[in-house]
Coordinates of C-alpha atoms in Angstrom, one line a residue:
Chain M
M599 CA 0.0 0.0 0.0
T600 CA 1.4 3.3 -0.9
S601 CA -0.6 5.2 1.6
L602 CA 1.6 6.1 4.6
P603 CA 1.1 4.2 7.8
T604 CA -1.8 5.8 9.8
T605 CA -0.5 4.8 13.2
P606 CA 2.9 5.9 14.5
S607 CA 5.6 3.3 14.1
P608 CA 6.6 1.7 17.4
K609 CA 10.2 1.9 16.3
R610 CA 11.7 4.6 14.1
L611 CA 15.0 3.2 12.9
G612 CA 17.5 5.4 11.2
L613 CA 21.0 6.8 11.1
V614 CA 22.9 9.6 12.7
I615 CA 25.7 10.9 10.6
D616 CA 28.4 13.0 12.2
L617 CA 29.6 15.7 9.8
D618 CA 32.3 16.6 12.3
T619 CA 34.1 13.2 12.2
C620 CA 33.3 12.1 8.6
V621 CA 36.6 12.1 6.7
G622 CA 35.1 11.5 3.3
C623 CA 36.8 8.1 2.8
H624 CA 33.8 6.6 0.9
A625 CA 34.1 3.4 2.9
C626 CA 30.4 3.6 3.8
A627 CA 29.5 4.0 0.1
V628 CA 31.7 1.1 -1.0
S629 CA 30.6 -1.3 1.8
C630 CA 27.0 -0.4 1.0
K631 CA 27.6 -1.2 -2.6
E632 CA 29.4 -4.4 -1.7
W633 CA 26.6 -5.7 0.7
N634 CA 23.7 -4.7 -1.5
T635 CA 25.0 -6.0 -4.7
G636 CA 25.0 -9.5 -3.1
G637 CA 22.1 -9.1 -0.6
N638 CA 18.3 -9.4 -0.9
Y639 CA 18.1 -6.5 -3.3
A640 CA 20.9 -7.6 -5.6
P641 CA 22.3 -6.7 -7.9
L642 CA 23.2 -3.1 -7.7
T643 CA 23.7 -2.8 -11.4
D644 CA 27.0 -1.5 -12.9
L645 CA 26.8 -0.5 -16.5
N646 CA 30.1 -0.4 -18.4
P647 CA 32.0 -0.7 -15.1
Y648 CA 35.4 -0.7 -16.8
G649 CA 34.6 1.5 -19.7
K650 CA 35.0 5.2 -20.4
D651 CA 31.4 6.0 -19.3
V652 CA 30.9 4.1 -16.1
D653 CA 27.5 4.2 -14.6
G654 CA 25.7 2.3 -11.9
V655 CA 23.4 2.3 -8.9
W656 CA 24.8 3.4 -5.5
L657 CA 22.6 3.9 -2.5
N658 CA 25.0 6.1 -0.7
R659 CA 27.0 8.9 -2.2
V660 CA 29.7 11.0 -0.3
H661 CA 29.9 14.6 -1.4
G662 CA 32.6 17.0 -0.3
F663 CA 31.6 20.6 0.3
E664 CA 33.6 23.7 1.0
V665 CA 31.8 25.6 3.8
E666 CA 32.5 29.2 4.6
T667 CA 30.8 30.6 7.7
A668 CA 30.0 34.3 8.2
D669 CA 31.8 36.5 10.7
D670 CA 30.1 36.3 14.1
N671 CA 30.1 40.1 14.6
T672 CA 29.7 41.5 11.1
G673 CA 27.8 38.6 9.4
A674 CA 30.1 39.1 6.4
Y675 CA 31.9 36.3 4.6
G676 CA 35.6 36.2 3.8
T677 CA 37.1 36.4 7.2
N678 CA 36.7 32.9 8.7
G679 CA 38.3 31.0 5.9
G680 CA 36.8 27.8 4.6
R681 CA 36.5 24.3 5.9
T682 CA 35.9 21.0 4.2
V683 CA 32.8 19.1 5.2
Y684 CA 32.2 15.6 3.9
F685 CA 28.6 14.7 3.5
P686 CA 27.3 11.2 3.0
R687 CA 23.9 11.2 1.3
S688 CA 21.4 8.3 1.5
C689 CA 17.7 7.7 2.1
L690 CA 16.5 9.5 5.2
H691 CA 13.4 7.2 5.7
C692 CA 11.0 10.2 6.0
E693 CA 7.9 10.0 8.0
D694 CA 6.0 11.9 5.3
A695 CA 7.8 10.2 2.5
P696 CA 6.5 11.6 -0.8
C697 CA 8.2 8.8 -2.7
V698 CA 5.7 6.4 -1.1
T699 CA 2.5 8.2 -1.8
V700 CA 3.3 8.9 -5.5
C701 CA 3.9 5.3 -6.3
P702 CA 1.0 4.0 -8.5
T703 CA 1.6 0.3 -7.9
G704 CA 2.2 -0.2 -4.1
A705 CA 5.8 -1.1 -4.8
S706 CA 7.1 1.8 -2.7
F707 CA 6.1 1.4 0.9
K708 CA 6.9 2.4 4.5
R709 CA 7.0 -0.3 7.0
V710 CA 4.6 0.2 10.0
E711 CA 6.8 -1.7 12.5
D712 CA 10.0 0.3 12.1
G713 CA 9.5 3.1 9.6
I714 CA 11.9 1.7 7.0
V715 CA 11.0 2.8 3.4
L716 CA 11.4 0.0 0.9
V717 CA 10.7 -0.9 -2.7
N718 CA 9.1 -4.2 -3.6
E719 CA 11.0 -4.9 -6.8
D720 CA 8.4 -7.4 -7.9
K721 CA 5.7 -4.8 -8.1
C722 CA 7.8 -1.9 -9.4
I723 CA 7.0 -0.8 -13.0
G724 CA 10.0 1.6 -13.2
C725 CA 8.0 4.8 -13.8
K726 CA 10.6 6.7 -11.8
L727 CA 8.0 9.0 -10.3
C728 CA 9.3 8.2 -6.8
S729 CA 12.8 9.4 -7.7
W730 CA 11.2 12.7 -9.0
A731 CA 9.3 13.1 -5.7
C732 CA 12.4 12.7 -3.5
P733 CA 14.2 16.1 -2.9
Y734 CA 17.2 14.2 -1.5
G735 CA 18.1 12.1 -4.5
A736 CA 17.9 9.0 -2.4
R737 CA 16.7 6.7 -5.2
E738 CA 18.5 5.5 -8.3
F739 CA 17.0 3.7 -11.2
D740 CA 18.4 0.4 -12.3
T741 CA 18.2 0.6 -16.1
D742 CA 19.2 -3.1 -16.3
G743 CA 16.4 -4.5 -14.1
G744 CA 13.9 -1.7 -15.0
V745 CA 13.2 -1.1 -11.3
M746 CA 14.0 1.5 -8.7
K747 CA 16.7 0.9 -6.0
K748 CA 17.1 2.6 -2.6
C749 CA 18.7 2.2 0.8
T750 CA 17.0 -0.5 2.8
L751 CA 18.8 0.4 6.0
C752 CA 20.3 -3.0 5.4
I753 CA 17.1 -4.7 6.5
D754 CA 18.7 -8.0 5.6
R755 CA 21.5 -7.4 8.1
I756 CA 19.8 -5.7 11.0
Y757 CA 17.3 -8.5 11.6
N758 CA 19.6 -11.3 10.3
E759 CA 20.1 -13.9 13.0
N760 CA 22.7 -15.6 11.0
L761 CA 25.0 -12.7 11.7
E762 CA 26.8 -12.1 14.9
E763 CA 24.8 -9.6 17.0
V764 CA 27.6 -7.0 16.6
D765 CA 27.2 -7.2 12.8
R766 CA 23.4 -6.6 12.9
Q767 CA 23.6 -3.0 11.8
P768 CA 23.8 -1.4 8.4
A769 CA 26.9 -2.1 6.3
C770 CA 27.8 1.6 6.1
V771 CA 27.8 1.9 9.9
N772 CA 30.0 -1.2 10.3
A773 CA 32.5 0.1 7.8
C774 CA 32.9 3.6 9.0
P775 CA 36.5 3.9 10.3
S776 CA 35.9 7.3 12.0
K777 CA 32.7 6.2 13.7
A778 CA 30.8 8.9 12.0
R779 CA 27.7 6.8 11.4
H780 CA 25.4 5.4 14.1
F781 CA 22.3 3.3 13.8
G782 CA 19.4 3.0 16.2
D783 CA 15.8 3.7 17.2
F784 CA 14.9 7.3 17.4
N785 CA 11.7 6.5 19.3
D786 CA 13.9 5.2 22.2
P787 CA 15.2 8.2 24.1
T788 CA 18.0 6.2 25.6
S789 CA 19.3 5.0 22.3
K790 CA 22.7 6.2 21.1
V791 CA 21.1 8.0 18.1
S792 CA 18.6 9.8 20.2
Q793 CA 21.3 10.9 22.7
L794 CA 23.7 12.0 20.0
T795 CA 21.0 14.0 18.4
A796 CA 20.1 15.6 21.7
D797 CA 23.7 16.3 22.8
R798 CA 25.0 17.5 19.5
G799 CA 22.0 19.3 18.1
G800 CA 21.3 16.8 15.3
V801 CA 19.5 18.4 12.4
E802 CA 17.2 17.2 9.6
L803 CA 17.9 18.0 6.0
M804 CA 15.7 20.5 4.2
P805 CA 13.4 21.1 7.2
E806 CA 11.5 23.6 5.0
M807 CA 10.2 20.6 3.0
G808 CA 8.4 19.3 6.1
L809 CA 8.9 15.6 5.2
K810 CA 10.1 14.7 8.7
P811 CA 13.2 12.7 7.7
T812 CA 14.2 10.1 10.3
N813 CA 18.0 10.4 9.9
R814 CA 19.8 13.2 11.6
Y815 CA 23.1 14.9 10.8
L816 CA 25.4 16.2 13.5
P817 CA 26.8 19.6 12.4
P818 CA 30.6 20.1 12.5
R819 CA 31.9 21.5 15.8
P820 CA 33.1 25.0 15.7
S821 CA 36.6 25.1 14.2
A822 CA 39.6 26.8 15.5
Q823 CA 40.4 30.0 13.7
V824 CA 43.2 29.7 11.1
G825 CA 46.5 30.3 12.7
D826 CA 45.5 30.6 16.3
G827 CA 46.7 27.1 17.2
A828 CA 43.9 26.8 19.7
D829 CA 43.3 23.2 18.7
L830 CA 46.8 22.3 19.7
V831 CA 47.3 24.1 22.9
D832 CA 45.8 23.4 26.3
A833 CA 48.1 25.5 28.4
P834 CA 49.5 28.9 27.8
V835 CA 52.5 28.8 25.5
G836 CA 55.7 28.4 27.5
A837 CA 54.3 27.2 30.8
N838 CA 55.0 23.6 31.5
S839 CA 56.8 23.1 28.2
A840 CA 59.5 20.6 28.0
G841 CA 62.0 23.2 27.1
G842 CA 61.2 25.2 30.2
P843 CA 60.7 28.9 30.3
D844 CA 63.5 29.4 27.8
G845 CA 62.4 26.7 25.4
P846 CA 61.4 27.4 21.9
D847 CA 57.8 28.8 21.6
T848 CA 57.7 29.7 18.0
G849 CA 58.1 27.9 14.7
F850 CA 58.3 24.2 14.1
L851 CA 60.2 23.4 17.3
G852 CA 57.7 25.4 19.3
W853 CA 54.9 23.4 17.7
I854 CA 56.7 20.1 18.6
D855 CA 57.2 21.5 22.1
R856 CA 53.5 22.3 22.5
V857 CA 52.3 19.0 21.2
L858 CA 54.7 17.0 23.4
S859 CA 53.6 19.1 26.4
R860 CA 49.9 18.3 26.1
Chain F
M321 CA 14.4 17.9 -15.5
Q322 CA 15.4 15.8 -18.6
P323 CA 12.6 16.2 -21.1
A324 CA 11.1 12.7 -21.5
Y325 CA 9.9 12.4 -25.1
S326 CA 7.4 9.7 -24.4
V327 CA 5.9 11.8 -21.6
I328 CA 5.8 14.9 -23.8
F329 CA 4.1 13.0 -26.5
L330 CA 1.7 11.4 -24.0
T331 CA 0.6 14.7 -22.5
T332 CA 0.3 16.5 -25.8
A333 CA -1.6 13.7 -27.6
T334 CA -3.9 12.8 -24.7
G335 CA -4.5 16.5 -24.0
A336 CA -5.7 17.2 -27.5
G337 CA -7.6 13.9 -27.6
Y338 CA -9.4 14.5 -24.2
G339 CA -10.1 18.1 -25.0
M340 CA -11.7 17.1 -28.3
L341 CA -13.6 14.2 -26.7
A342 CA -14.9 16.5 -23.9
L343 CA -16.1 19.1 -26.5
L344 CA -17.7 16.4 -28.6
G345 CA -19.6 15.1 -25.6
V346 CA -20.9 18.5 -24.5
L347 CA -21.6 19.9 -27.9
R348 CA -23.5 16.9 -29.1
A349 CA -25.4 16.5 -25.9
T350 CA -26.5 20.1 -26.3
G351 CA -27.4 19.6 -29.9
N352 CA -24.6 21.8 -31.4
L353 CA -23.0 19.2 -33.7
P354 CA -24.2 17.7 -37.0
D355 CA -25.6 14.2 -36.8
D356 CA -23.4 13.2 -39.8
R357 CA -22.0 9.7 -39.2
A358 CA -18.9 10.3 -41.3
F359 CA -18.0 13.4 -39.2
G360 CA -18.8 11.6 -36.0
L361 CA -16.6 8.6 -37.0
F362 CA -13.8 10.9 -38.1
A363 CA -13.9 13.2 -35.0
L364 CA -14.4 10.4 -32.4
G365 CA -11.9 8.2 -34.2
L366 CA -9.3 11.0 -34.1
A367 CA -9.9 11.8 -30.5
L368 CA -9.8 8.2 -29.3
A369 CA -6.7 7.5 -31.5
L370 CA -4.8 10.5 -30.0
I371 CA -5.8 9.3 -26.4
S372 CA -4.9 5.7 -27.0
A373 CA -1.6 6.5 -28.8
G374 CA -0.6 8.8 -25.9
L375 CA -1.5 6.2 -23.3
L376 CA 0.5 3.6 -25.2
A377 CA 3.5 5.9 -25.5
S378 CA 3.5 6.4 -21.7
M379 CA 4.1 2.7 -21.4
A380 CA 7.3 3.1 -23.4
H381 CA 8.6 5.2 -20.6
L382 CA 8.3 2.4 -18.0
G383 CA 11.2 0.1 -16.9
R384 CA 8.8 -2.9 -16.7
P385 CA 5.9 -2.1 -19.1
E386 CA 4.5 -5.7 -18.7
R387 CA 3.5 -4.7 -15.1
A388 CA 1.7 -1.6 -16.1
W389 CA -1.6 -3.0 -14.9
R390 CA -0.4 -2.7 -11.3
A391 CA -0.5 1.1 -11.7
L392 CA -4.3 1.0 -11.3
S393 CA -4.1 -0.1 -7.7
Q394 CA -3.0 2.9 -5.7
W395 CA -5.6 5.5 -6.6
R396 CA -6.0 6.4 -2.9
S397 CA -2.7 8.2 -2.8
S398 CA -1.1 8.4 -6.2
W399 CA -2.1 10.9 -9.0
L400 CA -0.4 8.6 -11.6
S401 CA -2.6 5.8 -10.5
R402 CA -5.7 8.0 -10.6
E403 CA -4.8 9.1 -14.1
G404 CA -4.6 5.5 -15.2
V405 CA -7.9 4.6 -13.5
L406 CA -9.8 7.6 -14.9
A407 CA -8.3 6.9 -18.4
I408 CA -9.7 3.4 -18.4
I409 CA -13.0 4.2 -16.9
G410 CA -13.4 7.0 -19.5
Y411 CA -13.5 4.5 -22.3
G412 CA -16.8 3.2 -20.9
P413 CA -19.1 6.2 -21.5
A414 CA -17.0 7.1 -24.6
V415 CA -18.0 3.8 -26.2
V416 CA -21.6 4.2 -25.2
F417 CA -21.6 7.8 -26.6
A418 CA -20.0 6.7 -29.8
F419 CA -22.5 3.8 -30.2
G420 CA -25.5 6.2 -29.7
W421 CA -24.1 8.6 -32.2
L422 CA -22.5 6.4 -34.9
V423 CA -24.8 3.3 -34.8
L424 CA -28.2 4.4 -33.4
Q425 CA -28.0 8.0 -34.3
K426 CA -29.8 8.9 -31.1
N427 CA -29.4 12.1 -29.1
E428 CA -32.4 12.1 -26.7
G429 CA -33.3 10.6 -23.4
L430 CA -30.3 9.1 -21.6
W431 CA -27.9 9.3 -24.6
P432 CA -26.8 12.9 -24.0
L433 CA -25.8 11.8 -20.5
A434 CA -23.2 9.5 -22.0
G435 CA -21.7 12.5 -23.8
L436 CA -21.7 14.6 -20.7
A437 CA -20.1 11.8 -18.6
T438 CA -17.4 11.4 -21.3
A439 CA -16.7 15.1 -21.0
V440 CA -16.4 15.0 -17.3
L441 CA -14.1 12.0 -17.2
S442 CA -12.0 13.5 -20.0
I443 CA -11.3 16.7 -18.1
A444 CA -10.8 14.7 -14.9
T445 CA -8.2 12.6 -16.6
V446 CA -6.3 15.7 -17.8
Y447 CA -6.5 17.1 -14.3
A448 CA -5.0 13.9 -12.9
T449 CA -2.2 14.1 -15.4
S450 CA -1.4 17.7 -14.4
M451 CA -1.6 16.8 -10.7
I452 CA 1.2 14.2 -11.2
Y453 CA 3.5 17.2 -11.7
R454 CA 1.7 19.7 -9.5
S455 CA 2.1 17.4 -6.5
L456 CA 5.9 17.1 -6.7
A457 CA 7.2 19.6 -4.1
A458 CA 10.8 18.5 -4.9
I459 CA 10.4 20.4 -8.2
P460 CA 9.2 23.9 -7.3
R461 CA 8.5 25.0 -10.9
W462 CA 5.9 22.2 -11.2
D463 CA 4.5 22.7 -7.7
Q464 CA 2.7 25.8 -9.0
P465 CA -1.1 26.7 -8.8
L466 CA -1.2 27.5 -12.5
V467 CA 0.1 24.0 -13.6
A468 CA -3.3 22.3 -13.5
P469 CA -5.3 25.1 -15.1
V470 CA -2.7 25.4 -18.0
Y471 CA -2.9 21.7 -18.7
M472 CA -6.7 21.6 -18.7
I473 CA -7.3 24.8 -20.7
L474 CA -4.6 23.9 -23.2
A475 CA -6.2 20.4 -23.6
L476 CA -9.5 22.1 -24.4
A477 CA -7.9 24.6 -26.7
T478 CA -5.9 22.0 -28.7
G479 CA -9.0 19.8 -28.7
A480 CA -11.2 22.6 -30.0
I481 CA -8.8 23.5 -32.7
W482 CA -8.5 19.9 -33.9
L483 CA -12.3 19.5 -33.7
N484 CA -12.6 22.7 -35.8
A485 CA -10.1 21.3 -38.4
V486 CA -12.2 18.1 -38.7
L487 CA -15.5 19.9 -38.8
V488 CA -14.7 22.6 -41.4
P489 CA -15.0 20.2 -44.4
F490 CA -18.4 19.1 -43.2
V491 CA -19.9 22.4 -41.9
A492 CA -18.4 25.6 -43.2
G493 CA -18.3 28.1 -40.4
H494 CA -19.4 26.7 -37.0
A495 CA -19.4 30.0 -35.1
L496 CA -19.7 28.4 -31.6
I497 CA -16.7 26.1 -32.2
Q498 CA -14.7 29.0 -33.6
A499 CA -15.5 31.1 -30.6
I500 CA -14.5 28.2 -28.3
C501 CA -11.2 27.8 -30.1
F502 CA -10.4 31.5 -29.8
A503 CA -11.6 31.9 -26.2
T504 CA -9.8 28.8 -24.8
L505 CA -6.6 29.5 -26.7
A506 CA -6.6 33.1 -25.6
L507 CA -7.2 32.0 -22.0
A508 CA -4.5 29.4 -22.2
W509 CA -2.1 32.0 -23.4
V510 CA -2.9 34.3 -20.5
L511 CA -2.5 31.4 -18.0
K512 CA 0.8 30.3 -19.6
I513 CA 2.2 33.8 -19.4
G514 CA 1.1 33.9 -15.8
Y515 CA 2.9 30.6 -15.2
W516 CA 6.1 31.8 -16.7
R517 CA 6.0 35.0 -14.7
A518 CA 5.4 32.9 -11.5
I519 CA 8.3 30.6 -12.1
D520 CA 10.6 33.5 -13.0
S521 CA 9.8 35.4 -9.9
T522 CA 9.7 32.5 -7.4
V523 CA 12.7 32.3 -5.2
G524 CA 13.6 28.8 -4.1
T525 CA 13.1 27.9 -0.5
S526 CA 16.0 25.4 -0.2
T527 CA 19.7 26.1 -0.3
T528 CA 22.8 23.8 -0.4
A529 CA 23.2 24.9 3.3
S530 CA 19.7 23.6 4.2
A531 CA 20.1 20.5 2.1
T532 CA 23.3 19.6 4.0
G533 CA 22.1 20.5 7.4
L534 CA 24.8 23.2 7.7
E535 CA 22.4 26.1 7.8
G536 CA 22.8 26.7 11.5
L537 CA 26.6 27.1 11.3
G538 CA 27.4 30.7 12.1
P539 CA 25.3 33.8 12.7
V540 CA 23.8 33.7 9.1
P541 CA 23.7 30.5 7.0
P542 CA 27.1 29.6 5.6
Q543 CA 28.1 29.5 2.0
V544 CA 28.3 25.9 1.0
R545 CA 30.0 25.1 -2.3
P546 CA 30.7 21.7 -3.9
L547 CA 34.3 20.7 -3.6
D548 CA 34.8 16.9 -4.1
P549 CA 32.1 15.3 -6.3
P550 CA 30.9 11.9 -5.2
H551 CA 31.4 10.5 -8.6
V552 CA 33.2 11.5 -11.8
Q553 CA 30.7 10.4 -14.3
D554 CA 27.0 11.4 -14.5
N555 CA 24.8 9.1 -12.5
Y556 CA 21.1 8.5 -12.8
L557 CA 20.3 11.6 -10.8
L558 CA 22.3 13.9 -13.0
K559 CA 21.0 12.3 -16.2
E560 CA 17.4 12.4 -15.0
M561 CA 17.2 15.6 -12.9
G562 CA 20.4 17.4 -13.9
F563 CA 19.2 18.8 -17.3
T564 CA 19.6 22.5 -17.4
I565 CA 18.7 24.9 -20.2
A566 CA 20.6 28.1 -20.8
R567 CA 18.5 31.1 -20.1
K568 CA 18.9 32.6 -23.6
H569 CA 17.8 29.3 -25.2
A570 CA 14.8 29.2 -22.9
H571 CA 13.8 32.7 -23.9
K572 CA 14.2 31.9 -27.6
L573 CA 12.1 28.8 -27.2
R574 CA 9.5 30.7 -25.1
R575 CA 9.2 33.1 -28.0
L576 CA 8.7 30.3 -30.4
T577 CA 6.1 28.8 -28.2
H578 CA 4.2 32.1 -28.1
L579 CA 4.3 32.1 -31.9
L580 CA 3.4 28.4 -32.7
A581 CA 1.1 27.6 -29.8
F582 CA -0.8 30.9 -29.5
I583 CA -0.3 33.7 -32.1
V584 CA -0.3 31.7 -35.3
P585 CA -3.3 29.5 -34.4
L586 CA -5.3 32.5 -33.2
V587 CA -4.6 34.3 -36.4
L588 CA -5.4 31.2 -38.5
I589 CA -8.7 30.7 -36.6
V590 CA -9.7 34.2 -37.5
I591 CA -8.8 33.7 -41.1
Q592 CA -10.7 30.4 -41.1
A593 CA -13.8 32.1 -39.7
A594 CA -13.6 34.9 -42.2
T595 CA -13.1 32.8 -45.3
S596 CA -14.8 29.8 -46.9
G597 CA -13.9 26.9 -49.2
P598 CA -10.3 25.5 -49.5
V599 CA -8.7 28.5 -47.8
S600 CA -10.9 28.0 -44.7
V601 CA -10.1 24.3 -44.6
L602 CA -6.4 24.9 -45.0
A603 CA -6.4 27.6 -42.3
A604 CA -8.2 25.3 -39.9
A605 CA -5.7 22.4 -40.6
L606 CA -2.7 24.6 -40.3
A607 CA -4.0 26.0 -37.0
A608 CA -4.2 22.4 -35.7
I609 CA -0.7 21.6 -36.8
S610 CA 0.8 24.8 -35.5
V611 CA -0.8 24.5 -32.0
S612 CA 0.3 20.8 -31.8
F613 CA 4.0 21.7 -32.5
G614 CA 3.6 24.7 -30.1
V615 CA 2.3 22.6 -27.3
V616 CA 5.1 20.0 -27.8
L617 CA 7.5 22.9 -27.4
E618 CA 5.6 24.2 -24.4
R619 CA 5.8 20.7 -22.7
W620 CA 9.5 20.4 -23.6
L621 CA 10.1 23.7 -21.8
F622 CA 8.0 22.6 -18.9
F623 CA 10.5 19.9 -18.3
A624 CA 13.7 21.7 -19.3
E625 CA 13.0 24.7 -17.1
A626 CA 12.0 22.6 -14.1
Q627 CA 14.8 22.4 -11.5
H628 CA 14.9 19.5 -9.0
K629 CA 16.0 20.1 -5.4
V630 CA 18.5 17.2 -5.6
M631 CA 20.7 19.5 -7.7
L632 CA 21.5 21.4 -4.5
Y633 CA 24.0 18.6 -3.9
Y634 CA 25.5 19.1 -7.3
G635 CA 26.1 22.8 -7.6
A636 CA 22.7 24.6 -7.7
D637 CA 22.8 27.0 -4.8
R638 CA 19.1 27.7 -4.4
V639 CA 16.1 25.7 -5.7

């Protein structure tokens, strides 16, 4: 049924993605591709994988952005310098998922029990309307199979009793080397995802669309100003340094001194 | 949005077909059309052929056309499903209407009701088609109040002009239909100009900052620019939603649309009404051809000028 569930889901499973610690290594995207090209929703088609014009379905894409904040006092740009933010993009499993309601066949649906948005590939006619309806670009069309593909939140892992319990989470979460991805139930206030969202001010993407996405993104922590060295120094320069009061406090040696003194 | 040729053909052909069918239903029910079997066969045949060809073309756009029947199931939530259901239900009264006209030659009692029911379902189907686009909030230039009126009035206008072209050889000078042609096309022109003004002046509500959750960084939203692309070749999203048209090309094509869809047919309808014989027949036929090319262009622009919010992740800064 492509009407959305009328009762609230008892569980609201989703991801928290930490934009502060994501290093843009694409391990989540690659492990997603690896699991899902062999899992229940296989294959994730690759067209021309070794040719000049490679193309294929990925359910997770990692974008790199240059972010320039405005000056706290003047509100003008150009003084704070830029920073790089890596941004993994995948299905957010919205509560008011427009990709579900536009589906003419019932292939696109939202599970009542945990809120996961899925495509039943046996019912999909490949009209692509769901991908048009999603502002986040979460769905990619498989031209080979003629059906739509999307993130399943690794539904064939998280409930899979053949896997060790520690592995019963999405492949992207397992793969992340900087622990920037977390999986859990947002309806449980004690879950890690709920607590991270509360502690770090997790945000939803395009809140102006009102789609109530489940996944939350943790904004990058404030960065040190370029050149102030604040991220390296705990104590005033010179005090407690290995070189003593007369030790080097400038240049490369000063930097080594400060790092060793932490 | 990438202009999808099967969808452009679908909406243009079914629009003209349903517009024509609706007018045939109303005008015959109210006794404003000749009883002539040959005219009826020709007019109804053309309308139903345009509709059927358009609906078949829409199947070509599907990844799994053999499953198209499944699209009839979700009419509770999906405008695409509603379009399919209405299109199929519409054949019912249309066949009864055609039978009463072409076989029995009856137009009294309950027979006019079949014509009116055909008209209502025809317009409802065009409305459902337009709502497929209108309901997509991810594409702000489609989520506009004028989208549905433009689709419906243009369907009536193209249908009227085709009906006029078919009728002129049978009845020289049908003032009511000429008036309908002129009025609907003029109204469609006004609405289309209104639509273009609306999309030109609408400022997008989403930015790359809001799309990446970085809006709250700093006292005012930060500037967020793409640095490392996630892939080096175009993926499905860029091929399907990444189509952009240069502003100067869009303006040139808009001018051509003004000309072919509106100005030329309006002038030709006046010429047709003012003349008789072969000149009149030719003017009516040329009006129909011109408006059809014009509406194809209008639909192409409807896609080409529509921006999808996903492009915020790929370089668009506000959609």
